[in-house]
mmCIF file of C-alpha atoms in Angstrom:
data_model
loop_
_atom_site.group_PDB
_atom_site.id
_atom_site.type_symbol
_atom_site.label_atom_id
_atom_site.label_comp_id
_atom_site.label_asym_id
_atom_site.label_seq_id
_atom_site.Cartn_x
_atom_site.Cartn_y
_atom_site.Cartn_z
ATOM 1 C CA MET A 155 96.839 112.948 106.175
ATOM 2 C CA ILE A 156 94.588 114.135 108.799
ATOM 3 C CA ALA A 157 92.590 115.868 106.146
ATOM 4 C CA ARG A 158 91.012 112.516 105.468
ATOM 5 C CA MET A 159 90.522 110.241 108.348
ATOM 6 C CA SER A 160 93.369 107.940 107.470
ATOM 7 C CA ASP A 161 95.551 110.862 108.240
ATOM 8 C CA ALA A 162 98.755 109.279 109.446
ATOM 9 C CA ASP A 163 100.274 108.257 106.151
ATOM 10 C CA GLY A 164 103.833 109.307 106.790
ATOM 11 C CA MET A 165 103.447 112.573 104.934
ATOM 12 C CA SER A 166 103.138 116.274 105.577
ATOM 13 C CA ASP A 167 99.732 117.239 106.871
ATOM 14 C CA PRO A 168 97.770 119.228 104.257
ATOM 15 C CA THR A 169 94.829 119.771 106.605
ATOM 16 C CA THR A 170 95.218 123.514 106.680
ATOM 17 C CA VAL A 171 94.894 123.557 102.906
ATOM 18 C CA ARG A 172 91.927 121.203 102.739
ATOM 19 C CA ASP A 173 89.547 121.528 105.649
ATOM 20 C CA GLY A 174 91.575 123.055 108.445
ATOM 21 C CA ARG A 175 90.913 126.692 107.631
ATOM 22 C CA GLY A 176 92.018 128.977 110.390
ATOM 23 C CA PRO A 177 89.397 129.602 113.066
ATOM 24 C CA GLY A 178 87.015 132.423 112.358
ATOM 25 C CA THR A 179 85.617 134.887 114.857
ATOM 26 C CA GLU A 180 82.053 135.102 116.108
ATOM 27 C CA ALA A 181 80.284 138.417 116.745
ATOM 28 C CA ASP A 182 81.178 138.207 120.436
ATOM 29 C CA GLY A 183 84.865 137.832 119.619
ATOM 30 C CA GLU A 184 85.008 134.118 120.386
ATOM 31 C CA SER A 185 86.792 131.909 117.862
ATOM 32 C CA ARG A 186 84.716 129.304 116.062
ATOM 33 C CA PRO A 187 85.949 125.755 115.378
ATOM 34 C CA THR A 188 87.440 124.827 112.048
ATOM 35 C CA VAL A 189 85.693 122.385 109.738
ATOM 36 C CA ARG A 190 88.193 119.738 110.748
ATOM 37 C CA GLU A 191 87.604 120.353 114.447
ATOM 38 C CA ARG A 192 83.839 120.051 113.975
ATOM 39 C CA ARG A 193 84.270 116.919 111.901
ATOM 40 C CA ILE A 194 86.443 115.157 114.466
ATOM 41 C CA ALA A 195 84.329 116.353 117.399
ATOM 42 C CA ALA A 196 81.191 114.972 115.731
ATOM 43 C CA TRP A 197 82.937 111.676 115.046
ATOM 44 C CA ARG A 198 84.260 111.363 118.604
ATOM 45 C CA GLY A 199 80.924 112.170 120.190
ATOM 46 C CA ALA A 200 78.694 110.123 117.920
ATOM 47 C CA PRO A 201 77.117 106.953 119.335
ATOM 48 C CA ARG A 202 77.237 105.301 115.894
ATOM 49 C CA VAL A 203 80.152 105.365 113.453
ATOM 50 C CA LEU A 204 81.417 103.013 110.774
ATOM 51 C CA ALA A 205 84.952 103.090 112.162
ATOM 52 C CA ARG A 206 86.644 104.327 115.331
ATOM 53 C CA LEU A 207 90.225 104.947 114.288
ATOM 54 C CA GLY A 208 92.519 104.923 117.279
ATOM 55 C CA PHE A 209 94.907 107.677 116.229
ATOM 56 C CA LEU A 210 92.112 110.263 116.388
ATOM 57 C CA ALA A 211 91.062 109.193 119.879
ATOM 58 C CA PRO A 212 92.077 111.153 123.006
ATOM 59 C CA LEU A 213 95.544 110.401 124.343
ATOM 60 C CA ARG A 214 94.157 108.707 127.454
ATOM 61 C CA GLU A 215 92.243 106.282 125.268
ATOM 62 C CA ARG A 216 95.285 105.577 123.118
ATOM 63 C CA LEU A 217 97.402 104.787 126.159
ATOM 64 C CA ALA A 218 94.738 102.324 127.322
ATOM 65 C CA LEU A 219 95.604 100.161 124.299
ATOM 66 C CA LEU A 220 98.677 98.930 126.139
ATOM 67 C CA GLU A 221 96.503 97.381 128.834
ATOM 68 C CA ALA A 222 96.395 94.364 126.505
ATOM 69 C CA ALA A 223 100.195 94.164 126.305
ATOM 70 C CA GLU A 224 100.412 91.450 128.979
ATOM 71 C CA GLY A 225 98.839 88.974 126.586
ATOM 72 C CA ALA A 226 100.988 90.020 123.642
ATOM 73 C CA TYR A 227 104.478 89.814 125.173
ATOM 74 C CA ASP A 228 106.222 88.880 128.413
ATOM 75 C CA LEU A 229 106.404 92.193 130.246
ATOM 76 C CA ASP A 230 109.005 90.844 132.679
ATOM 77 C CA GLU A 231 111.507 90.741 129.809
ATOM 78 C CA MET A 232 113.993 93.566 129.379
ATOM 79 C CA SER A 233 112.808 96.446 127.242
ATOM 80 C CA ASP A 234 114.204 96.894 123.738
ATOM 81 C CA ILE A 235 117.479 98.650 123.012
ATOM 82 C CA TYR A 236 118.201 99.438 119.378
ATOM 83 C CA GLY A 237 115.894 96.771 118.023
ATOM 84 C CA ASP A 238 116.264 93.764 120.299
ATOM 85 C CA GLY A 239 113.704 92.326 122.729
ATOM 86 C CA VAL A 240 110.108 93.065 121.823
ATOM 87 C CA VAL A 241 111.096 94.648 118.505
ATOM 88 C CA GLU A 242 112.952 91.504 117.491
ATOM 89 C CA ALA A 243 109.966 89.396 118.556
ATOM 90 C CA LEU A 244 107.713 91.507 116.329
ATOM 91 C CA GLU A 245 110.083 91.100 113.385
ATOM 92 C CA LYS A 246 110.054 87.318 113.757
ATOM 93 C CA ARG A 247 106.264 87.339 113.995
ATOM 94 C CA VAL A 248 105.936 89.320 110.770
ATOM 95 C CA ALA A 249 108.433 87.154 108.896
ATOM 96 C CA GLY A 250 106.443 84.088 109.967
ATOM 97 C CA LEU A 251 103.131 85.578 108.858
ATOM 98 C CA LEU A 252 104.494 86.632 105.464
ATOM 99 C CA GLY A 253 106.570 83.504 104.929
ATOM 100 C CA THR A 254 109.864 85.394 104.428
ATOM 101 C CA GLU A 255 113.324 84.624 105.754
ATOM 102 C CA ALA A 256 113.533 87.806 107.803
ATOM 103 C CA ALA A 257 111.924 91.147 108.586
ATOM 104 C CA ALA A 258 113.154 94.459 109.980
ATOM 105 C CA PHE A 259 111.170 97.037 111.954
ATOM 106 C CA PHE A 260 111.197 100.611 110.628
ATOM 107 C CA PRO A 261 109.753 103.756 112.220
ATOM 108 C CA THR A 262 108.024 104.670 108.936
ATOM 109 C CA GLY A 263 107.021 103.028 105.698
ATOM 110 C CA THR A 264 108.568 105.910 103.760
ATOM 111 C CA MET A 265 111.973 104.945 105.130
ATOM 112 C CA ALA A 266 111.402 101.198 104.739
ATOM 113 C CA GLN A 267 110.550 101.428 101.061
ATOM 114 C CA GLN A 268 113.325 103.834 100.172
ATOM 115 C CA VAL A 269 115.802 101.508 101.836
ATOM 116 C CA ALA A 270 114.391 98.408 100.143
ATOM 117 C CA LEU A 271 114.460 99.921 96.679
ATOM 118 C CA ARG A 272 117.908 101.461 96.980
ATOM 119 C CA CYS A 273 119.198 98.052 98.119
ATOM 120 C CA TRP A 274 117.594 96.424 95.074
ATOM 121 C CA ALA A 275 119.004 99.160 92.816
ATOM 122 C CA GLY A 276 122.474 98.302 94.060
ATOM 123 C CA ARG A 277 121.897 94.661 93.161
ATOM 124 C CA THR A 278 120.320 95.254 89.735
ATOM 125 C CA GLY A 279 122.493 98.205 88.762
ATOM 126 C CA ASN A 280 119.373 100.108 87.651
ATOM 127 C CA PRO A 281 117.962 102.965 89.798
ATOM 128 C CA ALA A 282 114.683 103.150 87.828
ATOM 129 C CA VAL A 283 111.631 102.057 89.824
ATOM 130 C CA ALA A 284 108.425 101.398 87.904
ATOM 131 C CA LEU A 285 105.351 102.330 89.937
ATOM 132 C CA HIS A 286 101.949 103.935 89.603
ATOM 133 C CA PRO A 287 101.768 107.760 89.715
ATOM 134 C CA LEU A 288 99.026 107.381 92.351
ATOM 135 C CA GLY A 289 101.351 105.277 94.498
ATOM 136 C CA HIS A 290 102.213 106.518 97.972
ATOM 137 C CA PRO A 291 105.821 107.538 97.156
ATOM 138 C CA GLU A 292 104.660 109.717 94.265
ATOM 139 C CA VAL A 293 101.748 111.400 96.043
ATOM 140 C CA TYR A 294 102.763 111.738 99.680
ATOM 141 C CA GLU A 295 106.531 111.586 100.115
ATOM 142 C CA ARG A 296 107.796 114.868 98.614
ATOM 143 C CA ASN A 297 109.821 113.186 95.859
ATOM 144 C CA ALA A 298 111.849 111.250 98.416
ATOM 145 C CA PHE A 299 112.893 108.583 95.913
ATOM 146 C CA SER A 300 114.758 111.082 93.752
ATOM 147 C CA GLN A 301 115.661 113.674 96.377
ATOM 148 C CA VAL A 302 116.981 111.330 99.062
ATOM 149 C CA SER A 303 117.674 107.893 97.639
ATOM 150 C CA GLY A 304 118.918 108.532 94.108
ATOM 151 C CA LEU A 305 116.111 106.479 92.580
ATOM 152 C CA ARG A 306 114.256 107.387 89.372
ATOM 153 C CA PRO A 307 110.503 106.761 89.327
ATOM 154 C CA VAL A 308 108.937 105.759 85.994
ATOM 155 C CA HIS A 309 105.221 105.254 85.388
ATOM 156 C CA VAL A 310 103.995 102.220 83.468
ATOM 157 C CA THR A 311 100.421 103.565 83.356
ATOM 158 C CA SER A 312 98.468 106.669 84.348
ATOM 159 C CA GLU A 313 95.079 104.951 84.465
ATOM 160 C CA PRO A 314 93.395 104.949 87.927
ATOM 161 C CA ARG A 315 93.798 101.195 88.350
ATOM 162 C CA GLN A 316 96.477 98.600 88.857
ATOM 163 C CA PRO A 317 98.919 98.177 85.932
ATOM 164 C CA THR A 318 98.358 95.323 83.519
ATOM 165 C CA ALA A 319 100.830 92.640 82.500
ATOM 166 C CA ALA A 320 100.945 94.078 78.972
ATOM 167 C CA GLU A 321 101.835 97.538 80.297
ATOM 168 C CA VAL A 322 104.630 96.092 82.404
ATOM 169 C CA ARG A 323 105.918 93.837 79.627
ATOM 170 C CA ASP A 324 105.783 96.511 76.909
ATOM 171 C CA PHE A 325 107.082 99.509 78.860
ATOM 172 C CA GLU A 326 109.553 101.322 76.623
ATOM 173 C CA GLU A 327 112.522 101.651 79.000
ATOM 174 C CA PRO A 328 114.299 99.299 81.393
ATOM 175 C CA PHE A 329 113.674 99.390 85.145
ATOM 176 C CA GLY A 330 115.357 97.541 87.966
ATOM 177 C CA ALA A 331 112.308 97.124 90.187
ATOM 178 C CA LEU A 332 108.541 97.079 89.844
ATOM 179 C CA MET A 333 106.668 98.411 92.870
ATOM 180 C CA LEU A 334 103.007 97.453 93.273
ATOM 181 C CA GLU A 335 100.824 99.108 95.902
ATOM 182 C CA LEU A 336 98.323 96.527 97.162
ATOM 183 C CA PRO A 337 95.681 97.902 97.385
ATOM 184 C CA LEU A 338 96.186 101.085 95.338
ATOM 185 C CA ARG A 339 94.687 103.494 97.832
ATOM 186 C CA ASP A 340 94.241 106.663 95.786
ATOM 187 C CA ALA A 341 92.534 104.788 92.947
ATOM 188 C CA GLY A 342 89.886 103.550 95.404
ATOM 189 C CA PHE A 343 91.725 100.854 97.394
ATOM 190 C CA VAL A 344 91.644 98.710 94.273
ATOM 191 C CA LEU A 345 93.259 95.315 93.742
ATOM 192 C CA PRO A 346 93.769 93.190 90.648
ATOM 193 C CA THR A 347 92.325 89.703 90.494
ATOM 194 C CA TRP A 348 94.684 86.931 91.548
ATOM 195 C CA GLU A 349 95.146 85.933 87.918
ATOM 196 C CA GLU A 350 95.924 89.528 86.904
ATOM 197 C CA LEU A 351 98.408 89.857 89.748
ATOM 198 C CA THR A 352 100.287 86.685 88.846
ATOM 199 C CA GLU A 353 100.395 87.778 85.198
ATOM 200 C CA VAL A 354 101.954 91.111 86.217
ATOM 201 C CA VAL A 355 104.473 89.234 88.351
ATOM 202 C CA ASP A 356 105.354 87.006 85.392
ATOM 203 C CA ALA A 357 105.766 90.052 83.149
ATOM 204 C CA ALA A 358 108.168 91.650 85.627
ATOM 205 C CA ARG A 359 110.144 88.409 85.845
ATOM 206 C CA GLU A 360 110.388 88.287 82.053
ATOM 207 C CA ARG A 361 112.072 91.685 82.225
ATOM 208 C CA GLU A 362 114.380 90.422 84.989
ATOM 209 C CA ALA A 363 113.015 93.104 87.300
ATOM 210 C CA VAL A 364 112.784 92.798 91.064
ATOM 211 C CA LEU A 365 109.238 92.890 92.452
ATOM 212 C CA HIS A 366 108.463 94.889 95.605
ATOM 213 C CA PHE A 367 105.035 95.114 97.222
ATOM 214 C CA ASP A 368 103.978 98.341 98.887
ATOM 215 C CA GLY A 369 101.797 96.319 101.216
ATOM 216 C CA ALA A 370 100.896 99.008 103.726
ATOM 217 C CA ARG A 371 97.415 97.471 103.716
ATOM 218 C CA LEU A 372 98.406 93.999 102.551
ATOM 219 C CA TRP A 373 96.912 92.552 105.735
ATOM 220 C CA GLU A 374 93.397 93.219 104.423
ATOM 221 C CA CYS A 375 93.878 91.687 100.944
ATOM 222 C CA THR A 376 93.335 88.019 101.800
ATOM 223 C CA GLU A 377 89.548 88.117 101.407
ATOM 224 C CA HIS A 378 89.718 89.559 97.888
ATOM 225 C CA PHE A 379 92.448 87.236 96.663
ATOM 226 C CA GLY A 380 91.168 84.175 98.493
ATOM 227 C CA ARG A 381 94.773 83.383 99.420
ATOM 228 C CA PRO A 382 96.726 83.412 102.719
ATOM 229 C CA LEU A 383 99.184 86.204 103.458
ATOM 230 C CA GLU A 384 102.254 84.086 102.878
ATOM 231 C CA GLU A 385 101.078 83.073 99.403
ATOM 232 C CA ILE A 386 100.402 86.693 98.446
ATOM 233 C CA ALA A 387 103.707 87.932 99.867
ATOM 234 C CA GLY A 388 105.496 85.003 98.254
ATOM 235 C CA LEU A 389 104.959 86.524 94.812
ATOM 236 C CA ALA A 390 107.312 89.406 95.629
ATOM 237 C CA ASP A 391 111.017 89.701 96.354
ATOM 238 C CA SER A 392 110.320 92.093 99.232
ATOM 239 C CA VAL A 393 107.251 93.388 101.034
ATOM 240 C CA TYR A 394 106.552 96.395 103.230
ATOM 241 C CA VAL A 395 103.678 96.305 105.705
ATOM 242 C CA SER A 396 102.311 98.995 108.009
ATOM 243 C CA PHE A 397 101.231 98.454 111.588
ATOM 244 C CA TYR A 398 98.839 101.364 112.013
ATOM 245 C CA LYS A 399 96.781 101.488 108.820
ATOM 246 C CA SER A 400 94.982 98.168 109.274
ATOM 247 C CA LEU A 401 96.078 97.086 112.741
ATOM 248 C CA ASP A 402 95.488 100.333 114.703
ATOM 249 C CA ALA A 403 98.980 100.331 116.243
ATOM 250 C CA TYR A 404 100.765 103.503 117.286
ATOM 251 C CA GLY A 405 102.974 103.495 114.203
ATOM 252 C CA GLY A 406 105.847 101.714 112.561
ATOM 253 C CA ALA A 407 106.358 99.367 109.646
ATOM 254 C CA ALA A 408 108.275 96.283 108.638
ATOM 255 C CA LEU A 409 110.280 95.331 105.593
ATOM 256 C CA ALA A 410 110.266 91.594 104.902
ATOM 257 C CA GLY A 411 112.289 89.547 102.448
ATOM 258 C CA PRO A 412 115.448 87.451 102.050
ATOM 259 C CA SER A 413 117.871 87.559 104.985
ATOM 260 C CA GLY A 414 120.667 89.138 102.914
ATOM 261 C CA LEU A 415 118.449 92.031 101.832
ATOM 262 C CA ILE A 416 117.163 92.581 105.361
ATOM 263 C CA GLU A 417 120.675 92.671 106.814
ATOM 264 C CA GLU A 418 121.667 95.336 104.302
ATOM 265 C CA ALA A 419 118.409 97.184 105.024
ATOM 266 C CA ARG A 420 119.319 97.320 108.713
ATOM 267 C CA ALA A 421 122.570 99.082 107.818
ATOM 268 C CA TRP A 422 120.727 101.631 105.688
ATOM 269 C CA ARG A 423 118.081 102.034 108.404
ATOM 270 C CA HIS A 424 120.889 103.169 110.711
ATOM 271 C CA ARG A 425 122.220 105.580 108.099
ATOM 272 C CA TYR A 426 118.741 107.047 107.575
ATOM 273 C CA GLY A 427 118.357 107.681 111.295
ATOM 274 C CA GLY A 428 115.833 104.907 111.853
ATOM 275 C CA ASN A 429 117.739 102.864 114.426
ATOM 276 C CA VAL A 430 115.750 104.286 117.342
ATOM 277 C CA PHE A 431 116.948 103.633 120.912
ATOM 278 C CA GLN A 432 113.641 102.288 122.251
ATOM 279 C CA GLN A 433 110.433 101.534 120.338
ATOM 280 C CA PHE A 434 108.553 99.248 122.715
ATOM 281 C CA PRO A 435 105.256 101.223 122.714
ATOM 282 C CA ALA A 436 104.957 100.944 118.920
ATOM 283 C CA ALA A 437 106.157 97.321 118.897
ATOM 284 C CA LEU A 438 103.758 96.263 121.664
ATOM 285 C CA SER A 439 100.839 98.020 119.971
ATOM 286 C CA ALA A 440 101.718 96.226 116.709
ATOM 287 C CA LEU A 441 101.728 92.835 118.454
ATOM 288 C CA ILE A 442 98.351 93.685 119.998
ATOM 289 C CA GLY A 443 97.055 94.641 116.553
ATOM 290 C CA LEU A 444 98.249 91.346 115.087
ATOM 291 C CA ASP A 445 96.425 89.507 117.860
ATOM 292 C CA ARG A 446 93.226 91.589 117.862
ATOM 293 C CA GLU A 447 92.673 93.108 114.452
ATOM 294 C CA LEU A 448 94.372 90.838 111.933
ATOM 295 C CA PRO A 449 91.939 87.918 112.458
ATOM 296 C CA ARG A 450 88.957 90.278 112.039
ATOM 297 C CA LEU A 451 89.985 92.001 108.803
ATOM 298 C CA PRO A 452 88.185 89.526 106.497
ATOM 299 C CA GLU A 453 84.984 90.156 108.460
ATOM 300 C CA TYR A 454 85.417 93.918 108.006
ATOM 301 C CA VAL A 455 85.904 93.449 104.255
ATOM 302 C CA ARG A 456 82.745 91.353 103.945
ATOM 303 C CA HIS A 457 80.728 93.904 105.898
ATOM 304 C CA ALA A 458 82.141 96.786 103.847
ATOM 305 C CA ARG A 459 80.483 95.162 100.844
ATOM 306 C CA VAL A 460 77.166 95.177 102.693
ATOM 307 C CA VAL A 461 77.682 98.836 103.628
ATOM 308 C CA ALA A 462 78.593 99.844 100.068
ATOM 309 C CA ALA A 463 75.540 98.169 98.554
ATOM 310 C CA ALA A 464 73.192 99.697 101.135
ATOM 311 C CA LEU A 465 74.823 103.074 100.682
ATOM 312 C CA ARG A 466 74.072 103.027 96.955
ATOM 313 C CA GLU A 467 70.464 102.077 97.632
ATOM 314 C CA GLY A 468 70.060 104.798 100.259
ATOM 315 C CA LEU A 469 71.551 107.570 98.142
ATOM 316 C CA GLU A 470 69.310 106.548 95.242
ATOM 317 C CA SER A 471 66.181 106.422 97.396
ATOM 318 C CA GLY A 472 67.088 109.843 98.784
ATOM 319 C CA GLY A 473 66.825 111.283 95.283
ATOM 320 C CA LEU A 474 70.409 112.060 94.329
ATOM 321 C CA PRO A 475 70.570 112.274 90.523
ATOM 322 C CA TRP A 476 74.175 111.019 90.352
ATOM 323 C CA PHE A 477 76.712 109.460 92.684
ATOM 324 C CA ARG A 478 79.398 106.819 92.556
ATOM 325 C CA VAL A 479 80.450 104.185 95.089
ATOM 326 C CA HIS A 480 83.862 102.948 93.974
ATOM 327 C CA PRO A 481 84.559 100.097 93.695
ATOM 328 C CA GLU A 482 80.930 98.986 93.545
ATOM 329 C CA VAL A 483 81.998 95.866 95.433
ATOM 330 C CA PRO A 484 84.869 96.976 97.706
ATOM 331 C CA HIS A 485 88.112 95.061 97.395
ATOM 332 C CA THR A 486 89.061 95.836 101.016
ATOM 333 C CA HIS A 487 87.201 97.366 103.962
ATOM 334 C CA ASP A 488 87.771 100.867 102.528
ATOM 335 C CA PHE A 489 86.204 102.468 99.456
ATOM 336 C CA GLN A 490 85.353 105.824 97.883
ATOM 337 C CA VAL A 491 82.120 107.781 97.421
ATOM 338 C CA TRP A 492 81.921 110.453 94.707
ATOM 339 C CA LEU A 493 79.248 113.192 94.602
ATOM 340 C CA PRO A 494 78.494 116.059 92.164
ATOM 341 C CA TYR A 495 78.886 118.827 94.742
ATOM 342 C CA ASP A 496 81.638 121.161 95.857
ATOM 343 C CA ALA A 497 83.636 119.714 98.733
ATOM 344 C CA ASP A 498 82.661 122.410 101.240
ATOM 345 C CA VAL A 499 78.957 121.912 100.501
ATOM 346 C CA VAL A 500 78.949 118.160 100.959
ATOM 347 C CA ALA A 501 81.249 118.404 103.984
ATOM 348 C CA GLU A 502 78.804 120.738 105.711
ATOM 349 C CA ALA A 503 75.946 118.354 104.995
ATOM 350 C CA ALA A 504 77.911 115.392 106.357
ATOM 351 C CA ILE A 505 78.986 117.198 109.518
ATOM 352 C CA GLY A 506 75.494 118.615 110.069
ATOM 353 C CA ALA A 507 73.943 115.157 109.775
ATOM 354 C CA ALA A 508 76.482 113.734 112.223
ATOM 355 C CA GLU A 509 75.926 116.528 114.750
ATOM 356 C CA GLU A 510 72.130 116.238 114.594
ATOM 357 C CA THR A 511 71.590 112.495 114.341
ATOM 358 C CA GLY A 512 74.594 111.030 116.183
ATOM 359 C CA ALA A 513 75.112 108.590 113.300
ATOM 360 C CA VAL A 514 78.267 109.249 111.264
ATOM 361 C CA LEU A 515 78.065 107.837 107.769
ATOM 362 C CA PHE A 516 80.739 110.071 106.208
ATOM 363 C CA ALA A 517 83.369 110.790 108.840
ATOM 364 C CA ASN A 518 86.221 111.740 106.547
ATOM 365 C CA HIS A 519 87.365 114.755 104.604
ATOM 366 C CA TRP A 520 85.788 115.521 101.221
ATOM 367 C CA ASP A 521 88.382 116.149 98.547
ATOM 368 C CA PRO A 522 87.638 118.431 95.559
ATOM 369 C CA LYS A 523 88.255 116.678 92.245
ATOM 370 C CA GLY A 524 86.959 119.231 89.761
ATOM 371 C CA PRO A 525 84.237 121.888 89.405
ATOM 372 C CA GLY A 526 81.269 120.670 91.415
ATOM 373 C CA LEU A 527 82.836 117.250 92.077
ATOM 374 C CA SER A 528 84.263 115.764 95.266
ATOM 375 C CA PHE A 529 84.907 112.424 96.907
ATOM 376 C CA THR A 530 85.549 110.935 100.315
ATOM 377 C CA GLU A 531 86.840 107.649 101.699
ATOM 378 C CA VAL A 532 84.627 105.363 103.757
ATOM 379 C CA TYR A 533 86.210 102.981 106.269
ATOM 380 C CA VAL A 534 84.494 100.033 107.917
ATOM 381 C CA ARG A 535 85.956 98.599 111.124
ATOM 382 C CA SER A 536 84.558 96.838 114.186
ATOM 383 C CA ALA A 537 82.172 99.696 115.038
ATOM 384 C CA GLY A 538 80.643 99.374 111.581
ATOM 385 C CA LEU A 539 79.609 95.786 112.250
ATOM 386 C CA GLU A 540 76.816 97.199 114.414
ATOM 387 C CA TRP A 541 75.192 98.781 111.346
ATOM 388 C CA THR A 542 72.667 96.695 109.459
ATOM 389 C CA ALA A 543 71.992 97.292 105.786
ATOM 390 C CA ASP A 544 68.735 99.012 106.799
ATOM 391 C CA ASP A 545 70.666 101.348 109.119
ATOM 392 C CA VAL A 546 72.990 102.357 106.289
ATOM 393 C CA ARG A 547 70.124 102.842 103.813
ATOM 394 C CA ALA A 548 68.252 105.065 106.248
ATOM 395 C CA ALA A 549 71.301 107.212 107.059
ATOM 396 C CA ALA A 550 72.227 107.512 103.375
ATOM 397 C CA GLY A 551 68.699 108.472 102.390
ATOM 398 C CA GLU A 552 68.562 111.167 105.079
ATOM 399 C CA PHE A 553 71.954 112.488 104.007
ATOM 400 C CA ALA A 554 70.848 112.640 100.349
ATOM 401 C CA ARG A 555 67.687 114.549 101.201
ATOM 402 C CA ARG A 556 69.704 116.975 103.327
ATOM 403 C CA LEU A 557 72.117 117.547 100.462
ATOM 404 C CA LEU A 558 69.296 118.190 97.994
ATOM 405 C CA ARG A 559 67.967 120.938 100.278
ATOM 406 C CA VAL A 560 71.228 122.857 100.056
#
């Protein structure tokens, strides 16, 4: 959703509704840039940002990513054809990292999860999938579960947090699979504690339900849980992971789990139109991301906590009467900031600060959440490591004072 800066979420682009208003016209007849165009231009041109997300970079810069391909895979090997070669190597790498018997590459996570859950429905005989209403399939996939795959979503809770073991155990109707999004992005990239997670898993097992992890961002959960990837993934019967959300690859996803499930998933991938002739650019970029970004994610998470704390201090020192950094201590390297202003007002202040100072604290879209209330997502990546706590406090204080002048 290019309306926020994590825009490529496998969904229709609502930018024109949110901050991509059609270009206006100046007095001399020249068109003026949209809010989105200004926002991205300020982010691209700024010397200091908290994250430089590859998919918003110029095409030339994105192509340069493959300069590292020599170290990720033998480029003298034949290219891939319908999933062999480099794609197969990527699948084996993912299965090894997650500790599963097998993994299959998919062009999108939307397809991977539909396939996984329809396969499980065939095994359990129950098409009901229990998941959170803020989960990706419910918010961003145009009712694909019910419209395409014959699945029936049911919601074990509507609270903006992960479901509890009691909610899973006591839910009033049967379901064949429980789907947990780790982290739950639209609730603030929130995670349960390890103890809470294992209790939810036990509750699902008591109901004889299959457990599937929507692990689009599972890569970045190890710091919060204090557990390796394979131990986290080992709690579930199947796991989906994304290659572009945390790893900055061109796109693509993987479904990991038992070999029998993955073989069936490959058949459904073909039926869904996902058996693409050649996918080596995406596969190579994913291997590069596993080499480059995966080892650094815990460092990004730790620094996001520094950024969040300094951000609170800066907004307070700048005189804002109310704000919310959520979670107060981020669970991953992404978190939310809520402010008591209309989205267009706070967006203008954020873009103006970026254009004038060259330091981009709030690079993403501001989403309206009620009268005079809006929020944005803050991402911390390698570029953010250059910011000290003092840098963040100063930028936040300046932003707050600018907003109060509106």
